[in-house]
Structures are given as C-alpha cells and as structure tokens.
Coordinates of C-alpha atoms in Angstrom, one line a residue:
Chain A
X210 CA 34.8 0.4 -5.2
X211 CA 32.0 -0.4 -3.4
X212 CA 33.7 -0.3 -0.3
X213 CA 34.2 3.5 -0.7
X214 CA 31.0 4.1 -2.0
X215 CA 29.5 2.5 1.5
X216 CA 32.5 4.9 3.2
X217 CA 31.4 7.5 1.5
X218 CA 27.6 6.9 2.2
X219 CA 28.2 6.6 6.1
X220 CA 30.3 9.9 6.1
X221 CA 27.5 12.0 4.1
X222 CA 25.3 10.1 6.8
X223 CA 27.2 10.7 9.4
X224 CA 27.7 15.0 8.5
X225 CA 24.1 15.2 7.4
X226 CA 20.8 15.5 9.7
X227 CA 19.2 12.3 10.3
X228 CA 15.7 14.2 9.1
X229 CA 15.7 17.2 6.9
X230 CA 12.5 19.2 6.4
X231 CA 13.3 22.1 4.1
X232 CA 10.5 24.6 3.7
X233 CA 7.6 21.6 3.1
X234 CA 4.3 22.5 2.3
X235 CA 1.5 20.6 1.8
X236 CA -2.2 20.4 0.8
X237 CA -4.6 17.8 0.4
X238 CA -6.5 17.6 -2.8
X239 CA -9.7 19.4 -3.2
X240 CA -8.5 21.7 -0.5
X241 CA -7.5 25.2 -0.8
X242 CA -5.7 25.6 2.4
X243 CA -2.5 24.1 3.0
X244 CA -2.3 21.8 6.0
X245 CA 1.9 22.3 6.2
X246 CA 2.4 26.1 4.8
X247 CA 6.5 26.3 4.8
X248 CA 7.3 24.0 7.4
X249 CA 11.1 23.3 8.3
X250 CA 12.8 21.2 11.0
X251 CA 15.7 19.1 11.6
X252 CA 16.4 16.2 13.6
X253 CA 19.4 14.5 14.9
X254 CA 19.9 10.8 16.1
X255 CA 19.2 9.6 19.4
X256 CA 16.1 10.6 21.6
X257 CA 12.6 10.1 22.2
X258 CA 11.0 13.1 20.4
X259 CA 7.4 14.6 21.7
X260 CA 5.3 15.6 18.8
X261 CA 2.8 18.2 20.1
X262 CA -0.2 20.0 18.1
X263 CA -3.7 21.6 18.2
X264 CA -5.9 19.8 16.2
X265 CA -5.5 20.1 12.7
X266 CA -2.2 21.0 13.4
X267 CA -0.9 18.8 10.8
X268 CA 0.9 16.5 13.2
X269 CA 0.2 13.0 11.0
X270 CA 0.3 14.9 7.8
X271 CA 3.9 15.7 9.3
X272 CA 4.2 12.1 9.9
X273 CA 3.2 10.4 6.8
X274 CA 5.7 13.1 4.8
X275 CA 8.4 12.0 7.0
X276 CA 7.6 8.4 5.9
X277 CA 7.1 9.4 2.7
X278 CA 3.6 7.9 2.2
X279 CA 2.7 11.6 1.4
X280 CA 4.9 14.2 -1.5
X281 CA 5.1 17.5 -0.5
X282 CA 3.5 20.2 -3.0
X283 CA 6.8 21.8 -2.2
X284 CA 10.0 21.2 -0.5
X285 CA 11.6 18.4 0.3
X286 CA 11.6 16.0 3.3
X287 CA 14.9 13.3 3.5
X288 CA 16.0 10.9 5.8
X289 CA 19.9 10.3 5.7
X290 CA 20.5 11.9 2.5
X291 CA 17.8 10.0 0.5
X292 CA 14.5 12.1 -0.1
X293 CA 11.6 9.9 1.4
X294 CA 9.0 9.8 -1.0
X295 CA 11.5 7.2 -3.3
X296 CA 10.4 4.8 -0.1
X297 CA 13.3 2.5 -1.4
X298 CA 14.0 -0.3 0.4
X299 CA 17.1 0.5 2.1
X300 CA 15.3 3.4 3.7
X301 CA 12.3 1.7 4.5
X302 CA 14.4 -0.8 6.8
X303 CA 15.7 2.2 8.6
X304 CA 11.9 3.5 9.3
X305 CA 9.0 2.2 11.1
X306 CA 5.7 3.8 11.1
X307 CA 2.9 2.9 13.8
X308 CA -0.5 4.2 12.7
X309 CA -3.0 5.5 14.8
X310 CA -5.3 3.1 13.3
X311 CA -4.0 -0.2 12.7
X312 CA -4.3 -3.0 10.0
X313 CA -3.0 -6.4 11.0
X314 CA -3.9 -9.9 9.0
X315 CA -6.3 -12.7 11.1
X316 CA -3.2 -15.1 11.0
X317 CA -1.0 -16.1 14.4
X318 CA 1.4 -13.9 15.4
X319 CA 4.2 -16.5 15.1
X320 CA 3.4 -16.8 11.2
X321 CA 3.1 -12.8 10.9
X322 CA 6.8 -12.5 12.6
X323 CA 7.8 -15.1 10.3
X324 CA 6.3 -13.0 7.4
X325 CA 7.6 -10.0 7.4
X326 CA 10.6 -9.6 9.8
X327 CA 12.9 -10.8 6.8
X328 CA 12.3 -7.4 5.7
X329 CA 14.2 -5.7 8.6
X330 CA 18.3 -6.7 9.0
X331 CA 18.1 -5.8 12.5
X332 CA 15.0 -7.6 13.6
X333 CA 15.6 -9.2 17.0
X334 CA 13.5 -12.1 18.3
X335 CA 14.7 -12.2 21.9
X336 CA 13.4 -8.5 22.1
X337 CA 10.2 -9.2 21.0
X338 CA 9.9 -12.2 23.1
X339 CA 10.6 -9.5 26.2
X340 CA 8.9 -6.4 24.6
X341 CA 5.6 -9.5 24.1
X342 CA 6.3 -10.7 28.0
X343 CA 6.5 -6.5 29.5
X344 CA 2.8 -6.1 27.5
X345 CA 1.2 -9.6 28.8
X346 CA 0.8 -10.8 25.6
X347 CA 1.7 -14.6 24.7
X348 CA 3.9 -15.5 21.2
X349 CA 1.3 -18.0 20.6
X350 CA -1.8 -15.4 20.2
X351 CA -3.9 -15.3 16.9
X352 CA -3.9 -11.6 15.4
X353 CA -7.4 -11.9 14.7
X354 CA -8.8 -13.0 18.2
X355 CA -7.2 -10.0 19.5
X356 CA -9.0 -6.3 20.9
X357 CA -7.9 -3.3 19.3
X358 CA -5.8 -2.3 22.1
X359 CA -3.7 -6.0 22.6
X360 CA -3.1 -5.4 18.6
X361 CA -1.8 -2.0 19.4
X362 CA 0.4 -3.6 21.7
X363 CA 1.6 -6.7 19.4
X364 CA 2.1 -4.2 16.4
X365 CA 4.5 -2.0 19.2
X366 CA 6.3 -5.0 20.4
X367 CA 7.1 -5.4 16.5
X368 CA 7.8 -2.3 15.5
X369 CA 10.3 -1.9 18.5
X370 CA 12.1 -5.6 17.8
X371 CA 13.0 -4.1 14.2
X372 CA 15.3 -1.9 15.7
X373 CA 15.3 0.8 12.9
X374 CA 16.6 4.2 13.2
X375 CA 13.3 6.0 13.1
X376 CA 10.6 4.8 14.6
X377 CA 7.8 6.8 14.4
X378 CA 4.4 6.2 16.5
X379 CA 1.2 8.5 16.4
X380 CA -1.3 8.2 19.1
X381 CA 0.1 4.8 20.0
X382 CA -1.6 5.4 23.7
X383 CA -4.7 5.6 22.0
X384 CA -6.9 2.2 22.6
X385 CA -4.3 1.1 25.7
X386 CA -6.0 0.3 28.9
X387 CA -4.3 1.6 32.0
X388 CA -1.5 -1.0 33.3
X389 CA -1.6 -0.9 28.8
X390 CA 0.1 2.6 29.1
X391 CA 2.6 1.9 31.7
X392 CA 3.7 -1.0 30.1
X393 CA 3.8 1.1 26.9
X394 CA 6.2 3.3 28.3
X395 CA 8.1 0.7 29.8
X396 CA 9.0 -0.9 26.4
X397 CA 9.8 2.7 25.4
X398 CA 12.5 3.2 27.8
X399 CA 14.0 -0.3 27.6
X400 CA 14.5 -0.1 23.6
X401 CA 15.6 3.3 23.7
X402 CA 19.4 3.2 22.3
X403 CA 22.0 6.0 21.1
X404 CA 21.3 5.3 17.5
X405 CA 17.1 5.8 17.6
X406 CA 15.1 8.1 17.3
X407 CA 11.2 7.7 18.4
X408 CA 8.8 10.6 17.2
X409 CA 5.7 10.1 19.2
X410 CA 2.9 12.0 18.6
X411 CA 0.4 12.4 20.7
X412 CA -2.5 14.2 22.4
X413 CA -2.7 12.5 25.6
X414 CA 0.6 14.3 27.0
X415 CA 0.5 13.0 30.4
X416 CA 0.8 9.1 29.6
X417 CA 4.3 10.3 28.0
X418 CA 5.8 13.0 29.9
X419 CA 8.3 11.1 32.0
X420 CA 9.6 9.2 28.7
X421 CA 10.4 12.1 26.0
X422 CA 13.1 13.6 26.3
X423 CA 12.7 16.2 23.2
X424 CA 9.3 18.2 22.6
X425 CA 8.5 19.5 19.2
X426 CA 5.6 21.3 19.5
X427 CA 4.3 22.8 16.3
X428 CA 2.0 24.8 14.5
X429 CA 1.2 24.9 10.4
X430 CA 4.1 26.9 9.6
X431 CA 6.6 25.2 11.7
X432 CA 8.1 23.8 14.7
X433 CA 7.4 26.4 17.6
X434 CA 9.3 24.3 20.3
X435 CA 12.2 22.4 19.7
X436 CA 14.1 22.2 23.4
X437 CA 15.5 18.8 24.8
X438 CA 13.5 18.4 28.6
X439 CA 16.6 18.7 30.0
X440 CA 17.1 22.4 28.6
X441 CA 13.6 23.3 29.4
X442 CA 14.1 22.1 33.1
X443 CA 16.9 24.1 33.0
X444 CA 15.4 27.4 32.0
X445 CA 11.7 26.7 33.7
X446 CA 10.1 25.9 36.7
X447 CA 6.5 24.4 36.3
X448 CA 4.6 24.6 39.7
X449 CA 0.8 24.4 41.1
X450 CA 0.0 27.3 43.6
X451 CA -3.1 27.3 45.7
X452 CA -2.0 31.6 46.6
X453 CA -3.1 33.8 43.6
X454 CA -0.4 36.1 44.9
X455 CA 1.7 33.4 44.0
X456 CA 0.9 34.5 39.9
X457 CA 3.1 37.9 40.0
X458 CA 6.3 37.0 37.8
X459 CA 4.6 34.1 36.3
X460 CA 5.2 33.8 32.8
X461 CA 2.1 31.9 32.3
X462 CA -0.4 30.4 34.5
X463 CA -4.0 28.7 34.2
X464 CA -6.8 27.8 36.8
X465 CA -7.4 24.4 37.9
X466 CA -9.2 22.8 40.5
X467 CA -7.9 23.8 44.0
X468 CA -5.6 26.5 42.4
X469 CA -3.6 27.5 39.3
X470 CA -1.1 26.0 36.9
X471 CA 2.5 28.2 36.9
X472 CA 5.1 28.4 34.9
X473 CA 8.1 30.7 35.7
X474 CA 11.3 31.3 35.1
X475 CA 13.8 28.9 36.8
X476 CA 16.3 31.2 39.3
X477 CA 19.5 30.4 40.7
X478 CA 19.5 27.7 43.6
X479 CA 16.0 26.8 42.4
X480 CA 15.6 22.9 42.2
X481 CA 14.5 21.4 38.7
X482 CA 11.0 20.5 38.6
X483 CA 8.9 17.8 36.0
X484 CA 7.9 19.7 32.9
X485 CA 4.4 19.9 32.6
X486 CA 3.7 19.3 29.1
X487 CA 0.1 20.9 29.0
X488 CA 1.5 24.4 30.8
X489 CA 4.3 24.0 28.3
X490 CA 2.0 23.8 25.1
X491 CA -0.1 26.7 26.2
X492 CA 3.4 28.5 26.7
X493 CA 4.9 27.9 23.7
X494 CA 2.0 29.5 22.2
X495 CA 1.5 32.7 24.0
X496 CA 4.9 33.0 24.2
X497 CA 6.8 31.9 21.3
X498 CA 10.3 34.6 22.0
X499 CA 10.7 32.8 25.2
X500 CA 10.3 29.1 24.0
X501 CA 12.3 29.5 20.8
X502 CA 15.2 31.3 23.4
X503 CA 15.1 27.9 24.8
Chain B
X174 CA 20.1 -5.2 1.2
X175 CA 20.1 -2.3 -1.4
X176 CA 17.9 -0.5 -3.8
X177 CA 18.5 -2.4 -6.8
X178 CA 15.2 -5.2 -8.1
X179 CA 15.2 -8.2 -6.0
X180 CA 13.7 -11.2 -6.8
X181 CA 14.1 -12.4 -3.5
X182 CA 12.2 -9.5 -1.9
X183 CA 9.3 -10.5 -4.8
X184 CA 9.5 -13.8 -3.5
X185 CA 9.3 -12.3 0.1
X186 CA 6.4 -10.2 -0.8
X187 CA 4.5 -13.4 -2.7
X188 CA 4.9 -15.2 0.1
X189 CA 4.1 -12.5 2.6
X190 CA 0.9 -11.6 0.5
X191 CA -0.5 -15.3 0.0
X192 CA -0.1 -15.9 3.5
X193 CA -1.5 -12.7 5.0
X194 CA -4.6 -13.0 2.2
X195 CA -5.2 -16.9 2.1
X196 CA -8.5 -17.1 3.8
X197 CA -9.9 -14.6 1.3
X198 CA -7.7 -15.9 -1.6
X199 CA -9.3 -19.6 -0.9
X200 CA -12.7 -18.7 -0.7
X201 CA -12.5 -16.6 -4.2
X202 CA -11.1 -19.4 -5.6
X203 CA -13.9 -21.9 -3.9
X204 CA -16.4 -19.4 -5.4
X205 CA -15.0 -20.0 -8.8
X206 CA -14.8 -23.8 -7.9
X207 CA -18.7 -23.9 -6.6
X208 CA -20.4 -22.2 -9.9
X209 CA -17.9 -24.3 -12.5
X210 CA -18.8 -27.3 -10.5
X211 CA -22.7 -26.1 -10.5
X212 CA -22.5 -25.4 -13.9
X213 CA -20.8 -28.4 -15.0
X214 CA -23.0 -30.4 -12.9
X215 CA -26.3 -29.1 -14.5
X216 CA -24.5 -29.2 -18.1
X217 CA -23.2 -32.8 -17.2
X218 CA -27.1 -33.8 -15.9
X219 CA -28.7 -33.1 -19.5
X220 CA -25.9 -34.4 -21.7
X221 CA -26.1 -31.4 -23.5
X222 CA -22.5 -31.9 -25.7
X223 CA -24.1 -33.7 -28.8
X224 CA -26.2 -30.4 -30.1
X225 CA -26.1 -26.5 -30.2
X226 CA -26.5 -26.5 -26.5
X227 CA -22.4 -27.9 -26.6
X228 CA -21.6 -24.4 -27.8
X229 CA -23.9 -22.3 -25.0
X230 CA -22.3 -24.3 -22.5
X231 CA -18.3 -23.6 -23.6
X232 CA -19.6 -20.3 -23.9
X233 CA -21.2 -20.2 -20.1
X234 CA -17.6 -21.4 -18.6
X235 CA -15.8 -19.3 -21.4
X236 CA -18.2 -16.0 -19.3
X237 CA -17.9 -17.1 -15.8
X238 CA -13.9 -17.5 -16.2
X239 CA -13.5 -14.3 -18.5
X240 CA -15.6 -12.9 -15.4
X241 CA -13.2 -14.5 -12.7
X242 CA -10.2 -13.3 -14.2
X243 CA -11.7 -9.6 -15.1
X244 CA -12.3 -9.6 -11.4
X245 CA -9.5 -11.0 -10.0
X246 CA -7.2 -8.5 -11.9
X247 CA -9.5 -6.0 -10.1
X248 CA -8.2 -6.7 -7.1
X249 CA -4.3 -6.5 -7.9
X250 CA -4.8 -3.5 -5.8
X251 CA -7.2 -4.4 -3.2
X252 CA -4.3 -3.9 -0.7
X253 CA -4.7 -0.1 -1.4
X254 CA -8.6 0.1 -0.8
X255 CA -8.1 1.3 2.9
X256 CA -6.1 3.5 4.4
X257 CA -4.8 1.5 7.4
X258 CA -3.9 -1.4 4.4
X259 CA -2.0 1.8 2.5
X260 CA 0.2 2.4 4.9
X261 CA 1.3 -1.3 6.0
X262 CA 1.7 -1.9 1.9
X263 CA 3.2 1.2 1.2
X264 CA 5.9 0.8 4.7
X265 CA 6.8 -2.6 3.6
X266 CA 10.4 -2.1 3.1
X267 CA 10.6 -3.2 -0.9
X268 CA 10.6 -1.0 -3.8
X269 CA 7.6 0.2 -5.6
X270 CA 9.1 -1.6 -8.6
X271 CA 9.2 -5.2 -6.3
X272 CA 5.4 -5.0 -4.8
X273 CA 4.3 -4.0 -8.6
X274 CA 5.7 -6.8 -9.8
X275 CA 4.1 -9.4 -7.1
X276 CA 0.8 -7.8 -7.1
X277 CA 0.6 -8.6 -11.1
X278 CA 1.7 -12.1 -10.4
X279 CA -0.7 -12.8 -7.4
X280 CA -3.3 -11.2 -9.6
X281 CA -2.5 -11.2 -13.1
X282 CA -0.4 -14.5 -13.4
X283 CA -1.5 -16.9 -10.2
X284 CA -4.6 -16.2 -10.4
X285 CA -5.6 -16.8 -13.6
X286 CA -4.0 -20.4 -13.2
X287 CA -6.1 -21.0 -10.1
X288 CA -9.3 -19.9 -11.6
X289 CA -8.3 -22.5 -14.9
X290 CA -7.2 -25.1 -12.5
X291 CA -10.5 -24.6 -10.4
X292 CA -12.9 -24.9 -13.5
X293 CA -11.0 -28.0 -15.0
X294 CA -11.4 -29.7 -11.3
X295 CA -15.0 -28.1 -11.2
X296 CA -15.7 -29.6 -14.5
X297 CA -13.5 -33.2 -14.4
X298 CA -15.8 -33.4 -11.2
X299 CA -19.3 -32.8 -12.3
X300 CA -18.4 -35.5 -15.2
X301 CA -17.0 -38.0 -12.9
X302 CA -20.3 -38.0 -11.2
X303 CA -21.9 -38.8 -14.5
X304 CA -19.3 -41.5 -15.7
X305 CA -18.4 -39.5 -18.7
X306 CA -16.0 -37.4 -19.9
X307 CA -15.6 -33.5 -18.9
X308 CA -16.7 -30.8 -21.8
X309 CA -12.9 -29.7 -21.1
X310 CA -11.4 -32.6 -22.1
X311 CA -13.6 -33.3 -24.7
X312 CA -12.2 -29.7 -26.2
X313 CA -8.9 -31.4 -26.5
X314 CA -10.7 -35.0 -27.9
X315 CA -12.5 -32.3 -30.8
X316 CA -9.3 -30.8 -31.6
X317 CA -7.0 -34.7 -31.7
X318 CA -10.2 -35.6 -33.8
X319 CA -10.2 -32.4 -36.5
X320 CA -6.4 -32.9 -36.8
X321 CA -6.5 -36.4 -39.0
X322 CA -9.0 -35.0 -41.0
X323 CA -6.3 -32.2 -42.3
X324 CA -5.2 -33.5 -46.1
X325 CA -1.1 -32.0 -45.1
X326 CA -0.3 -33.0 -48.6
X327 CA -2.6 -30.0 -49.8
X328 CA -1.1 -27.5 -47.5
X329 CA 2.6 -28.5 -48.1
X330 CA 3.0 -25.2 -50.6
X331 CA 1.3 -23.1 -47.9
X332 CA 3.6 -23.7 -44.5
X333 CA 3.5 -20.2 -44.4
X334 CA -0.1 -18.8 -44.2
X335 CA -0.8 -22.0 -42.0
X336 CA 1.8 -21.3 -39.0
X337 CA 1.2 -17.4 -39.7
X338 CA -3.0 -17.9 -39.2
X339 CA -2.3 -20.0 -36.3
X340 CA -0.2 -17.4 -34.6
X341 CA -3.0 -14.4 -35.4
X342 CA -5.0 -16.8 -33.9
X343 CA -3.4 -17.3 -31.1
X344 CA -2.1 -14.0 -31.2
X345 CA -5.7 -12.6 -31.0
X346 CA -7.0 -14.4 -28.5
X347 CA -4.2 -13.5 -26.0
X348 CA -4.4 -10.1 -26.7
X349 CA -8.4 -10.0 -25.6
X350 CA -7.2 -12.0 -22.6
X351 CA -4.4 -9.2 -21.9
X352 CA -6.3 -6.7 -23.2
X353 CA -8.9 -7.6 -20.2
X354 CA -6.0 -7.7 -17.8
X355 CA -4.9 -4.4 -18.4
X356 CA -7.8 -2.6 -18.0
X357 CA -9.3 -4.2 -14.6
X358 CA -5.3 -3.7 -13.6
X359 CA -5.5 0.2 -14.5
X360 CA -9.3 0.3 -13.0
X361 CA -7.4 -1.1 -9.6
X362 CA -4.9 1.2 -9.8
X363 CA -7.4 4.2 -10.0
X364 CA -9.9 3.3 -7.8
X365 CA -8.5 0.2 -5.4
X366 CA -12.2 0.2 -3.4
X367 CA -14.7 -1.7 -5.7
X368 CA -12.4 -1.7 -8.7
X369 CA -14.4 -4.0 -10.8
X370 CA -17.9 -2.3 -10.5
X371 CA -16.4 1.2 -11.1
X372 CA -13.9 0.0 -14.2
X373 CA -16.8 -1.9 -15.9
X374 CA -19.0 1.4 -15.7
X375 CA -16.4 3.6 -16.6
X376 CA -15.9 1.1 -19.8
X377 CA -19.4 1.5 -20.5
X378 CA -19.6 5.1 -20.5
X379 CA -16.8 5.4 -22.5
X380 CA -18.0 2.5 -24.9
X381 CA -21.2 4.8 -25.1
X382 CA -19.7 8.0 -25.4
X383 CA -17.0 6.8 -28.3
X384 CA -20.2 5.3 -30.3
X385 CA -22.2 8.1 -29.8
X386 CA -18.9 10.2 -31.3
X387 CA -18.5 8.0 -34.1
X388 CA -21.8 8.0 -35.0
X389 CA -21.7 11.9 -35.0
X390 CA -19.0 12.0 -36.9
X391 CA -19.8 9.6 -39.5
X392 CA -23.3 11.9 -39.8
X393 CA -21.9 15.4 -40.2
X394 CA -18.8 14.8 -41.4
X395 CA -18.5 13.1 -45.0
X396 CA -14.6 13.5 -44.9
X397 CA -14.5 10.6 -42.8
X398 CA -16.4 8.6 -45.9
X399 CA -14.3 9.7 -48.6
X400 CA -11.6 9.0 -47.3
X401 CA -12.5 5.5 -47.4
X402 CA -13.9 5.8 -50.4
X403 CA -10.3 7.3 -51.7
X404 CA -8.5 4.0 -50.2
X405 CA -8.4 1.2 -53.3
X406 CA -8.8 -1.7 -51.4
X407 CA -8.2 -3.9 -53.9
X408 CA -4.8 -2.0 -53.5
X409 CA -4.2 -2.6 -49.7
X410 CA -2.2 -5.5 -48.5
X411 CA -4.3 -7.1 -45.4
X412 CA -1.2 -8.8 -44.4
X413 CA 0.1 -5.6 -43.7
X414 CA -2.9 -4.3 -41.9
X415 CA -3.4 -7.4 -39.7
X416 CA -0.1 -7.3 -38.3
X417 CA -0.1 -3.7 -38.1
X418 CA -3.6 -3.4 -36.2
X419 CA -2.1 -6.5 -34.2
X420 CA 0.8 -4.7 -33.5
X421 CA -1.1 -1.0 -32.4
X422 CA -3.3 -3.6 -30.1
X423 CA -0.4 -4.7 -28.3
X424 CA 1.2 -1.3 -28.3
X425 CA -2.0 0.0 -26.4
X426 CA -2.1 -3.4 -23.7
X427 CA 1.2 -2.0 -22.6
X428 CA 0.4 1.4 -22.4
X429 CA -2.4 0.4 -20.1
X430 CA -0.5 -1.8 -18.2
X431 CA 2.6 1.1 -18.2
X432 CA -0.2 3.6 -17.0
X433 CA -1.0 1.4 -14.0
X434 CA 2.3 1.4 -13.2
X435 CA 2.7 4.9 -12.9
X436 CA -0.3 5.0 -11.1
X437 CA 1.0 3.0 -8.6
X438 CA 4.4 4.3 -8.3
X439 CA 3.1 8.3 -7.9
X440 CA 0.6 6.5 -5.2
X441 CA 0.3 8.6 -2.0
X442 CA -1.8 7.9 0.9
X443 CA -4.4 10.4 0.1
X444 CA -5.0 11.4 -3.5
X445 CA -8.2 11.5 -5.8
X446 CA -10.0 8.6 -6.0
X447 CA -8.5 7.1 -2.4
X448 CA -9.9 10.2 0.2
X449 CA -10.9 7.3 2.7

C-alpha cells in the first residue's frame, strides 16, 4: 500500500509542474496596494532561472511566497503538488532559501554542519568540502568571526551541498567581493544537474549573465518574459554600435559611453551573440508582444 | 522522512537550538544563578531564618524565580524576533508542530528546571560558605517537622477530604505556574521582540480595564448584586464550586496555550506586530 501511494506520488509529481503559482495576489499588512496582483507562473525542473524585475516589482515577496513564508491573499502556490504555505517537512527538505540578509549562529562551521545537515536527506559532505575549497574557506572556521561576504559564501556552500530540488537565492552576490562573485558563478555552474532548479533574484545582472539558462522578467501582474537564454539568442542579437546610422531597424537601443547598446531581430546567417540582460530587461518592458513571442 | 509528527526531528531541533544558542542560554542561567546567589548570600549573612524575615526571604526567592520563569516563557518564540532569524526558523525542514513542541520544551520545561536548579545551587553554595543548611533544605526539613506532629488517628475518617485538600493545593499552585507560562508564551507568539515587557504591559492594561468595567458594572447595574443576593449560599456545594472553578481555570490555561499554537502555526514572515 505504501509502495502504491509512493508510486502515485512520483507519477503525480512527474506530470505536474514542479512549481505552480496560480493567480496569486499578496498585500502586506497595513498596505492597500498589492505587491503582487493576479500573478501566475509555472516552472519545470532543471535550469538556472534569473528573476529580474524593477524595484518594488515584488521579487523578494514572490520568493517568500514560493517558499511558503508568506500566504497569498488569493490564489495558490504549489511545489510538487503540495501547498507551500503548509511548510511540510518533506517539502522543506527539497527547498532551500538563501535570503539577502543571512543570520548564522556564532558557532564553528563544523558544528553548524553537524546540527543542520541531518535535516536534509540529500546532503553531501564531500560536495560541501569542494564548494568550501572553491570559496577558499576553511571548514574549521568559526561563523562568528566571518565577514558578511564570507558568511554568505559559507551559507551558499551549505545550501548547494544540501542538494535540494529547488534552490532559491535572493541577491546572492550582494556583499561578495570581485573574486567572490566569480567563485560564486563557478560553484553554481558546478552544482547544476537535471534534477535541480535554481532561482536567482538579482539586480546585479552583470554578475550572472553567463550563468543563467532561463530568464524570468516580472512586474506586479506577472511574468513579462519567461524564456530560455538559447531561445533568446536564437531570436535576438545584442550589439554595441558606435555609428548612429546603425540604429535603423533596431528593436531597442540605448546610448552608452562611446556608442549605443542595440537589440535586433536575428536574421539568417547572423551569428549568435551573448545576451545583454540589461538590454533585454528594457526591451521586455518596451516591447512586451515581442518578448511574449520568445 | 515523512510529514507525520516525528520525535526524532523534535530531538534534532532541540539539539540544534540548544547548541546554536548555548552562549545566550548559559548566560541567562548564569544571571539567575548570580542573582539568587547574591540574595542567598545576603540573607545567609544576616541569618534571618528564625524570624519573620524568613518569610520575606522565601517570597523574594519565589518572586525572582517566578520572574525568571516568566522571562523564560516570554523567550519561547524569540527565534522569530527578526526577519533573517524568522526565515531560518521557518525554513528548517520540520513541521510547525515539531518546531512548536521543541520550543515549548526548551522554554517551558527545561527553562524552569534550569532556573530551579540554579536557584538551589546558589542557595546551597551561599549556605555552604556560611556552614549552615540552605533555605531550600530548611523548607524540606520543615515539612518533615510538621508531618510527625500530625495526629493521623484523628484524620482516619477524613482521608477523602485530606487527599482532596492536598490535590486542590497542588493543582492550585500548579495552575498559577501554568497560567503564567501560558500568558507569557502567548505574548511571545504575538510579539517575539521585547515580549516580556509588552506582555507585562498588556496584562496590566487588561487588569485595569477589567477592574474599571467591574466597578462600573457593580455601581450602575444592581442586577449583579440582585443576582448574587438570590443565591442561598448555605445551599451551595462548595466542593462543586471549587472543582468547577479549577476546571474552568485549567480550560482557560489550555485555551491560552492553544491560542499561542494557532498564532505560531499561522505565522508568516511579515504580519501584524512583526513588521521588522
């Protein structure tokens, strides 16, 4: 009987979207204007999603709603078929949130691992050691003696080693120094596999431009753009031009020191370019019909 | 791992909490020990056990102990006092019930035990320094002095009443302890930050409002007095009244604990009283 219910669960999860947000609205207590209004989104397993949005678009709120830390005023958020606000243990072992502001106890990292790892069934100590090496952190460090950036690195290393299906990061590169940012990128890429989904909310798009394989651009009403980087590269080209004459036919352009950033439709035979997330972000809001077509 | 209640996870949560907050918890126990030790040292120095001050000493000890126990209960949900701490506490893979039970055990069971032990230790240590028996042991000695003086043959026909009286005293004292615990636990669930002060003030305001309402009610509505005058107190079964009151009192305590659980269960990252 147990086996049957387990198999049913596996099948249900397989045929359901991993994460489903249906018509959710959320309004903070004491405020009249909802931060998120009738928002819907579905995510399938696998990939690194970059969550982009203007200030006040509700990115952090959305992440908290996904984790079940907030209860939507209307609508529902489900992870593998379970309502996230219930915060059931089985679900929490599969979701890890790295918040923008991290609170770590004043104990040694070893002790922290010993106390927290038993809650995560897929935790891997060897992987943690690898990530700590990548972040140039010694496992014998004391968390109380670390700088904010080092604490963030230690927490990200632990989060990655927990091997949860869904890893959510809110502004993970804030507070990291320049080498820390590239160490972070390397760690994220090395942690990826087909069963894992990572959602990264960030303003620092330059830090993550080459890491993301999906882009989610949102406003309060919902997703303005949800597309893979490959699909974007297939349809659009991102260029820097110096001659104003080259702006003709551009979908979007913006003056920058020494020239213009331009986005064009990609014609046949035109080589792929790297996605400029800043340009894509602006394009998504100025030309929503086109971005929907992506 | 599944979603049903697991004592194994409760043990993990308790272990995790005690280790991660060991410094603060030891400091709190140390403060209680220190205050108790200073008090006991002071009282032992003057050796006031054989006069009326003995009672004062006992009440002072009891007051400090109760205060410490209330503070302990008011810290039950201190892990929810700031947004980053709330995120950590809420994202730990354990059910809401398991987290609630673990915090209740730490602050409402282990806390009072630790406070009692530190008070006993402080008393014993200070008495040891003066080479006489500590006050707590005196209390036990007093019990053993009283018992031999009771003429049990006189009580032989009244054992029912004696055991009932003892049960009422024990339940009455326990109810005071549990009531304090429940109120400060609810206060902690409502206001995880500066909970003790806020709950204390709220209790004071409630007490004032109730007193005023009762006074106004008694002054302006003679029906209350009329209703009371209708009761023939000679016909009242005091046995029933006392036990009925005790049951109602415990029901109130359970309801307050239940309210704390409901509040904790429905806690969100941002909600009323938790805007930081």
